[in-house]
């Protein structure tokens, strides 16, 4: 095994259990290692720090598999890590009975570059780092053993793979539909049925991280008129209807997403379909048109796509967040609620709060934060690894 030696002082973040070794921290590699190989990591004073996956093309030059210098990285290692992550989910009461659960959340489950979601009997695996890619077979085997699932689709098509020198890898690895069939996957989320398209949908097919926040919307919707912006396949919209909303207007610029949203509504005959309206439009201009038309809403949800994938985009993204939040505040009825999210890695929670506060002031509304909203608990945030946190939300109320 090759040895990775760090520059003096660069062991500090590892001792705090942060799993990334950046290119600038590496003093030298002793021996040969190919991309994805396991290397032994040492501080400059030769103190052993653990074992990592070597990624020569990435600025994140290595990712720690283990902080135990004696732990062998083999099939049994992945079996242990995967089983422990699945057991953690099984121990969370709020996940009991859910069809859609994230089982592996990368670094925060000790598995850098590995995401796995379970939708009923189907697993979706996403590998985003070269070390994870190397151990595909072991990870697939460990997931099947830990869950007993009969289908596994690999959805390793995230852009970040390019930074690791990896091509997209997609396809059924276990089970899957027969020739010419499309998988008709439907999950039940807190009593609402939803189609999940693991092949063509966003992420691994669905936004599982918003599960608890959709549930929150349900609790807030009774008798309220709701505007759901960037509705995608209607997750928030359907929970709002389930919660007794008087009207739910949902906006998205994607025709296919809205078609799935309408199909999702049709899957739920218990909901009052006549109260739902789907509108294909650009949210930025539609919010202005709604204002011009004198519309008002009691609850507005803003869950836009990632405007700032990295800090380099932060300024332009902040302007976009400011704009939709400003228009949102303007459309709120007295006492109305704004539920506003950012999933941008490049926008800190502090900056997001400032942008939303500025938007309220510019809209001339007196508002307060009544709740901070985060991703569901199957998307845990590592305390030593806050990079795992991308979803941040604020629930604001105006006078
Ligand atoms: N809230 C959703 C996820 C939102 S994903 C859920 O909980 O499932 C972001 C959505 O924004 C996508 O469906 C995309 O089509 C849509 N979108 C992106 N830019 C847009 C724009 N300018 N106007 C309207 N919709 C937009």
Coordinates of C-alpha atoms and ligand atoms in Angstrom, one line a residue:
X1 CA 0.0 0.0 0.0
X2 CA 1.3 3.4 -0.9
X3 CA 1.9 6.0 1.9
X4 CA 0.5 9.5 1.7
X5 CA 2.5 11.9 3.9
X6 CA 0.9 15.2 4.9
X7 CA 2.6 18.6 5.3
X8 CA 3.3 19.6 8.9
X9 CA 0.1 20.8 10.6
X10 CA -2.2 19.4 7.9
X11 CA -3.2 16.5 10.1
X12 CA -5.3 18.8 12.3
X13 CA -8.5 18.6 10.3
X14 CA -8.2 14.8 10.1
X15 CA -7.7 14.6 13.9
X16 CA -11.1 16.4 14.1
X17 CA -12.4 13.7 11.8
X18 CA -12.9 15.8 8.7
X19 CA -12.5 13.2 5.9
X20 CA -11.1 15.3 3.1
X21 CA -7.4 15.7 2.2
X22 CA -6.9 18.6 -0.2
X23 CA -4.1 18.6 -2.8
X24 CA -2.2 21.4 -0.9
X25 CA -2.0 19.2 2.2
X26 CA -0.2 16.4 0.5
X27 CA 3.6 16.5 1.0
X28 CA 4.3 13.3 -1.0
X29 CA 3.1 9.9 -2.0
X30 CA 5.6 7.1 -1.2
X31 CA 5.0 4.2 -3.5
X32 CA 2.6 3.9 -6.4
X33 CA -1.2 4.3 -6.3
X34 CA -3.7 4.4 -9.1
X35 CA -6.9 6.4 -8.9
X36 CA -9.2 4.8 -6.3
X37 CA -6.5 2.7 -4.5
X38 CA -6.4 2.7 -0.8
X39 CA -3.4 4.5 0.7
X40 CA -2.1 4.8 4.3
X41 CA -2.2 8.3 5.6
X42 CA 0.6 9.7 7.8
X43 CA 1.2 13.1 9.5
X44 CA 4.6 14.8 8.7
X45 CA 5.9 13.3 12.0
X46 CA 5.0 9.8 10.7
X47 CA 2.1 9.4 13.1
X48 CA -0.5 7.1 11.4
X49 CA -3.9 8.7 10.7
X50 CA -5.9 6.1 8.9
X51 CA -6.7 4.9 5.4
X52 CA -8.0 6.9 2.4
X53 CA -9.0 6.6 -1.2
X54 CA -6.5 8.2 -3.5
X55 CA -7.9 10.5 -6.2
X56 CA -5.0 12.0 -8.2
X57 CA -7.3 14.1 -10.5
X58 CA -9.4 15.8 -7.9
X59 CA -8.5 18.8 -5.7
X60 CA -9.8 16.6 -2.9
X61 CA -6.8 14.4 -3.4
X62 CA -7.9 11.7 -0.9
X63 CA -11.0 10.8 1.1
X64 CA -10.7 9.0 4.4
X65 CA -12.3 5.6 4.6
X66 CA -11.2 5.0 8.1
X67 CA -9.5 7.0 10.9
X68 CA -8.2 3.6 12.3
X69 CA -4.8 3.0 10.8
X70 CA -5.3 -0.8 11.3
X71 CA -8.6 -1.1 9.6
X72 CA -8.5 -3.1 6.4
X73 CA -10.5 -1.7 3.5
X74 CA -12.1 -4.7 2.0
X75 CA -15.6 -6.2 1.3
X76 CA -16.1 -6.7 5.0
X77 CA -15.4 -3.1 5.7
X78 CA -18.2 -2.0 3.3
X79 CA -20.5 -4.5 4.8
X80 CA -19.9 -3.1 8.3
X81 CA -20.3 0.5 7.2
X82 CA -23.4 -0.1 5.2
X83 CA -25.0 -2.2 7.9
X84 CA -24.3 0.5 10.5
X85 CA -25.9 3.2 8.3
X86 CA -29.0 1.2 7.7
X87 CA -29.3 0.3 11.4
X88 CA -29.1 4.1 12.2
X89 CA -32.1 4.7 9.9
X90 CA -34.0 1.8 11.4
X91 CA -33.4 3.4 14.8
X92 CA -35.2 6.7 13.8
X93 CA -38.9 6.4 14.6
X94 CA -39.9 9.0 12.1
X95 CA -38.6 6.9 9.3
X96 CA -40.7 3.8 10.2
X97 CA -43.2 3.0 7.5
X98 CA -41.7 5.4 5.0
X99 CA -41.2 3.9 1.5
X100 CA -38.6 6.4 0.5
X101 CA -35.5 6.7 2.8
X102 CA -31.9 7.7 2.2
X103 CA -29.8 4.9 3.5
X104 CA -26.3 6.2 2.8
X105 CA -25.4 9.9 2.9
X106 CA -21.8 9.9 1.9
X107 CA -19.2 11.3 4.3
X108 CA -21.6 11.6 7.2
X109 CA -22.1 7.8 7.1
X110 CA -18.4 7.2 6.8
X111 CA -18.7 6.4 3.1
X112 CA -17.3 9.3 1.0
X113 CA -18.8 9.6 -2.4
X114 CA -21.6 7.0 -1.8
X115 CA -25.3 7.9 -1.7
X116 CA -28.0 5.2 -1.7
X117 CA -31.7 5.7 -1.4
X118 CA -34.4 3.0 -1.0
X119 CA -37.8 3.4 -2.7
X120 CA -39.8 0.4 -1.5
X121 CA -38.0 -2.7 -2.8
X122 CA -35.8 -0.7 -5.2
X123 CA -32.4 0.8 -4.3
X124 CA -30.8 3.6 -6.2
X125 CA -27.0 4.0 -5.8
X126 CA -25.0 7.1 -6.7
X127 CA -21.2 7.0 -6.6
X128 CA -19.5 10.3 -7.0
X129 CA -15.8 9.7 -6.0
X130 CA -13.2 7.5 -7.6
X131 CA -12.6 5.5 -4.4
X132 CA -16.3 4.7 -4.1
X133 CA -16.5 3.8 -7.8
X134 CA -13.7 1.3 -7.3
X135 CA -15.7 -0.5 -4.6
X136 CA -19.0 -0.6 -6.5
X137 CA -19.3 -4.4 -6.3
X138 CA -18.7 -4.5 -2.5
X139 CA -21.1 -1.6 -1.9
X140 CA -23.9 -3.2 -4.0
X141 CA -23.4 -6.5 -2.2
X142 CA -23.5 -4.8 1.2
X143 CA -26.6 -2.9 0.4
X144 CA -28.5 -6.0 -0.8
X145 CA -27.4 -7.9 2.3
X146 CA -28.5 -5.1 4.7
X147 CA -31.9 -4.4 3.1
X148 CA -33.1 -7.6 1.3
X149 CA -34.1 -5.4 -1.6
X150 CA -34.5 -7.1 -5.0
X151 CA -33.8 -4.2 -7.4
X152 CA -30.8 -1.9 -7.6
X153 CA -30.4 0.9 -10.2
X154 CA -27.1 2.8 -10.4
X155 CA -27.6 6.5 -11.1
X156 CA -24.0 7.7 -11.1
X157 CA -24.5 10.6 -13.4
X158 CA -23.8 13.6 -11.2
X159 CA -21.6 16.3 -12.7
X160 CA -19.1 16.1 -9.8
X161 CA -17.9 12.7 -11.2
X162 CA -16.0 14.7 -13.9
X163 CA -13.8 16.3 -11.2
X164 CA -12.7 12.8 -10.3
X165 CA -12.0 11.8 -13.9
X166 CA -15.1 9.5 -14.0
X167 CA -17.6 9.0 -16.8
X168 CA -21.3 8.6 -16.0
X169 CA -22.4 5.0 -15.1
X170 CA -26.1 4.3 -15.1
X171 CA -28.2 1.1 -15.4
X172 CA -29.9 -1.7 -13.5
X173 CA -27.3 -3.7 -11.6
X174 CA -29.8 -6.0 -9.9
X175 CA -33.3 -6.9 -11.0
X176 CA -35.0 -4.1 -12.9
X177 CA -37.9 -4.1 -15.4
X178 CA -38.1 -6.6 -18.2
X179 CA -37.3 -5.7 -21.8
X180 CA -39.4 -2.7 -23.0
X181 CA -41.0 -2.2 -19.6
X182 CA -40.7 1.0 -17.6
X183 CA -40.4 0.7 -13.9
X184 CA -43.7 1.9 -12.4
X185 CA -42.4 2.9 -9.0
X186 CA -44.8 4.5 -6.5
X187 CA -44.0 5.4 -3.0
X188 CA -46.3 6.3 -0.1
X189 CA -45.0 9.3 1.8
X190 CA -47.0 10.1 4.9
X191 CA -50.2 8.9 3.2
X192 CA -49.6 10.6 -0.2
X193 CA -48.6 8.4 -3.2
X194 CA -46.0 9.7 -5.5
X195 CA -44.3 8.4 -8.7
X196 CA -40.6 8.0 -8.5
X197 CA -38.6 8.0 -11.8
X198 CA -35.3 6.5 -10.8
X199 CA -34.0 6.6 -14.3
X200 CA -35.0 10.1 -15.5
X201 CA -36.0 12.0 -12.3
X202 CA -33.9 14.6 -10.5
X203 CA -31.2 13.3 -8.1
X204 CA -32.0 9.6 -7.5
X205 CA -35.6 10.2 -8.6
X206 CA -37.1 12.2 -5.7
X207 CA -36.3 15.0 -3.2
X208 CA -36.3 12.8 0.0
X209 CA -34.5 15.5 1.9
X210 CA -37.7 17.6 1.9
X211 CA -39.9 14.9 3.4
X212 CA -40.3 16.5 6.9
X213 CA -40.8 19.9 5.4
X214 CA -43.6 18.6 3.1
X215 CA -45.1 17.2 6.3
X216 CA -44.7 20.6 7.9
X217 CA -46.6 22.2 5.0
X218 CA -49.4 19.7 5.5
X219 CA -49.8 20.9 9.1
X220 CA -49.8 24.5 8.1
X221 CA -52.2 24.3 5.2
X222 CA -55.7 24.0 6.7
X223 CA -57.9 26.6 5.2
X224 CA -55.0 28.4 3.6
X225 CA -54.4 29.4 0.0
X226 CA -51.0 28.0 -1.0
X227 CA -48.6 29.0 -3.7
X228 CA -45.9 26.4 -4.4
X229 CA -43.1 27.8 -6.6
X230 CA -40.6 25.4 -8.3
X231 CA -43.1 22.6 -7.6
X232 CA -41.3 19.8 -9.6
X233 CA -43.5 16.7 -9.3
X234 CA -45.8 18.3 -6.7
X235 CA -44.6 17.0 -3.4
X236 CA -45.4 20.1 -1.4
X237 CA -48.6 20.7 -3.4
X238 CA -50.0 17.3 -2.6
X239 CA -49.2 17.6 1.1
X240 CA -50.8 21.0 1.2
X241 CA -54.0 19.5 -0.3
X242 CA -53.8 16.7 2.2
X243 CA -53.6 19.3 4.9
X244 CA -56.8 21.0 3.8
X245 CA -55.6 23.9 1.7
X246 CA -58.4 25.9 0.2
X247 CA -56.4 26.4 -3.1
X248 CA -53.0 25.2 -4.3
X249 CA -51.4 27.0 -7.2
X250 CA -48.1 25.3 -8.3
X251 CA -45.6 26.7 -10.7
X252 CA -42.7 25.1 -12.6
X253 CA -41.0 25.8 -15.9
X254 CA -40.8 22.1 -16.7
X255 CA -43.8 20.6 -18.7
X256 CA -42.7 17.0 -18.0
X257 CA -42.4 17.7 -14.2
X258 CA -45.9 19.2 -14.2
X259 CA -47.3 16.2 -16.1
X260 CA -45.8 13.9 -13.4
X261 CA -47.3 16.3 -10.7
X262 CA -50.7 15.9 -12.3
X263 CA -50.3 12.1 -12.5
X264 CA -49.3 12.1 -8.8
X265 CA -52.5 14.0 -7.9
X266 CA -54.5 11.4 -9.9
X267 CA -52.8 8.7 -7.8
X268 CA -54.4 10.2 -4.7
X269 CA -58.2 10.2 -5.1
X270 CA -58.6 11.2 -1.5
X271 CA -57.3 14.7 -2.3
X272 CA -59.6 17.5 -3.7
X273 CA -58.2 17.7 -7.2
X274 CA -60.5 20.7 -8.0
X275 CA -58.4 22.8 -5.5
X276 CA -55.2 22.3 -7.4
X277 CA -53.9 24.3 -10.4
X278 CA -50.6 23.6 -12.2
X279 CA -49.0 26.4 -14.2
X280 CA -46.1 26.1 -16.5
X281 CA -44.2 29.4 -16.1
X282 CA -41.0 31.1 -15.1
X283 CA -41.3 31.8 -11.4
X284 CA -39.4 35.1 -11.6
X285 CA -42.0 36.6 -14.0
X286 CA -45.0 34.7 -12.8
X287 CA -44.7 36.1 -9.3
X288 CA -44.8 39.7 -10.8
X289 CA -47.9 38.8 -12.9
X290 CA -49.7 37.4 -9.8
X291 CA -49.0 40.6 -8.0
X292 CA -50.2 42.7 -10.9
X293 CA -53.3 40.6 -10.9
X294 CA -53.9 41.4 -7.3
X295 CA -53.5 37.8 -6.0
X296 CA -52.7 37.0 -2.4
X297 CA -51.7 33.8 -0.7
X298 CA -51.6 32.6 2.9
X299 CA -48.7 30.2 2.5
X300 CA -45.9 30.6 -0.2
X301 CA -43.3 27.9 -0.7
X302 CA -40.0 28.8 -2.5
X303 CA -37.9 25.7 -3.2
X304 CA -35.7 26.7 -6.2
X305 CA -32.9 24.8 -7.9
X306 CA -29.4 25.3 -6.7
X307 CA -28.6 28.9 -7.8
X308 CA -25.0 28.7 -6.4
X309 CA -23.3 25.3 -6.7
X310 CA -20.2 26.9 -5.3
X311 CA -19.0 30.1 -3.6
X312 CA -18.0 31.5 -7.0
X313 CA -21.6 31.9 -7.9
X314 CA -22.7 33.3 -4.6
X315 CA -23.2 36.9 -5.6
X316 CA -25.4 36.3 -8.6
X317 CA -27.3 33.6 -6.7
X318 CA -27.9 35.9 -3.8
X319 CA -29.6 38.4 -6.2
X320 CA -31.8 35.6 -7.5
X321 CA -32.8 34.5 -4.0
X322 CA -33.4 38.1 -3.0
X323 CA -35.7 38.6 -6.0
X324 CA -38.0 35.6 -5.5
X325 CA -38.2 36.2 -1.8
X326 CA -39.0 39.9 -2.3
X327 CA -41.8 38.9 -4.8
X328 CA -43.0 36.2 -2.4
X329 CA -43.3 38.6 0.6
X330 CA -45.2 41.0 -1.6
X331 CA -47.8 38.3 -2.4
X332 CA -48.5 37.3 1.2
X333 CA -51.8 38.0 2.8
X334 CA -51.7 39.6 6.3
X335 CA -50.4 37.0 8.8
X336 CA -49.2 34.9 5.8
X337 CA -46.3 32.4 5.9
X338 CA -43.3 32.2 3.6
X339 CA -41.4 29.0 3.5
X340 CA -38.1 29.6 1.8
X341 CA -35.2 27.3 0.9
X342 CA -31.7 27.3 -0.4
X343 CA -29.9 24.1 -1.3
X344 CA -26.8 26.0 -2.6
X345 CA -23.5 25.0 -1.2
X346 CA -22.2 28.4 -2.1
X347 CA -24.7 30.3 0.2
X348 CA -24.2 30.0 3.9
X349 CA -27.1 29.8 6.3
X350 CA -26.1 33.2 7.6
X351 CA -26.1 34.8 4.1
X352 CA -29.4 33.1 3.2
X353 CA -31.0 34.6 6.3
X354 CA -29.7 38.1 5.5
X355 CA -31.0 37.8 1.9
X356 CA -34.4 36.8 3.1
X357 CA -34.4 39.6 5.7
X358 CA -33.4 42.2 3.1
X359 CA -36.2 40.9 0.9
X360 CA -38.8 41.4 3.6
X361 CA -37.6 44.9 4.3
X362 CA -37.6 45.8 0.6
X363 CA -41.1 44.4 0.2
X364 CA -42.1 46.7 3.1
X365 CA -43.3 43.8 5.2
X366 CA -42.7 43.4 8.9
X367 CA -41.7 39.7 9.3
X368 CA -40.1 37.3 11.7
X369 CA -38.5 33.9 11.5
X370 CA -40.8 31.4 13.2
X371 CA -38.9 28.2 12.4
X372 CA -35.6 27.0 11.0
X373 CA -36.1 24.1 8.6
X374 CA -33.5 21.5 7.7
X375 CA -33.2 18.3 5.7
X376 CA -34.8 15.2 7.0
X377 CA -32.8 13.1 9.5
X378 CA -31.8 10.4 7.0
X379 CA -29.6 13.2 5.5
X380 CA -27.5 13.8 8.6
X381 CA -25.0 16.6 9.0
X382 CA -21.6 15.6 10.3
X383 CA -20.6 17.8 13.1
X384 CA -16.9 17.7 12.0
X385 CA -18.1 17.9 8.3
X386 CA -20.6 20.7 7.9
X387 CA -20.1 20.5 4.1
X388 CA -22.7 17.7 4.2
X389 CA -25.4 20.3 4.9
X390 CA -26.9 21.9 1.8
X391 CA -30.6 22.4 2.5
X392 CA -31.5 25.3 4.7
X393 CA -34.9 26.8 5.1
X394 CA -36.7 29.5 6.9
X395 CA -40.3 29.8 7.8
X396 CA -41.2 33.5 8.1
X397 CA -44.5 35.1 9.1
X398 CA -45.5 38.6 8.1
X399 CA -47.9 41.0 10.0
Ligands
LIG1 N1 -39.8 21.6 -4.5 C1 -39.5 20.4 -5.3 C2 -38.1 20.4 -5.8 C3 -37.7 21.6 -6.7 S1 -36.5 21.2 -7.9 C4 -39.8 19.2 -4.5 O1 -40.0 19.3 -3.2 O2 -39.9 18.1 -5.0 C5 -36.4 22.7 -8.8 C6 -37.5 22.8 -9.8 O3 -37.5 24.2 -10.3 C7 -37.4 22.0 -11.1 O4 -38.6 21.2 -11.2 C8 -37.2 22.9 -12.2 O5 -38.0 22.5 -13.4 C9 -37.8 24.2 -11.7 N2 -37.3 25.5 -12.2 C10 -36.0 25.8 -12.4 N3 -35.9 27.1 -12.7 C11 -37.2 27.6 -12.8 C12 -37.8 28.9 -13.1 N4 -37.1 29.9 -13.4 N5 -39.1 29.0 -13.1 C13 -39.9 27.9 -12.7 N6 -39.4 26.7 -12.4 C14 -38.1 26.5 -12.5

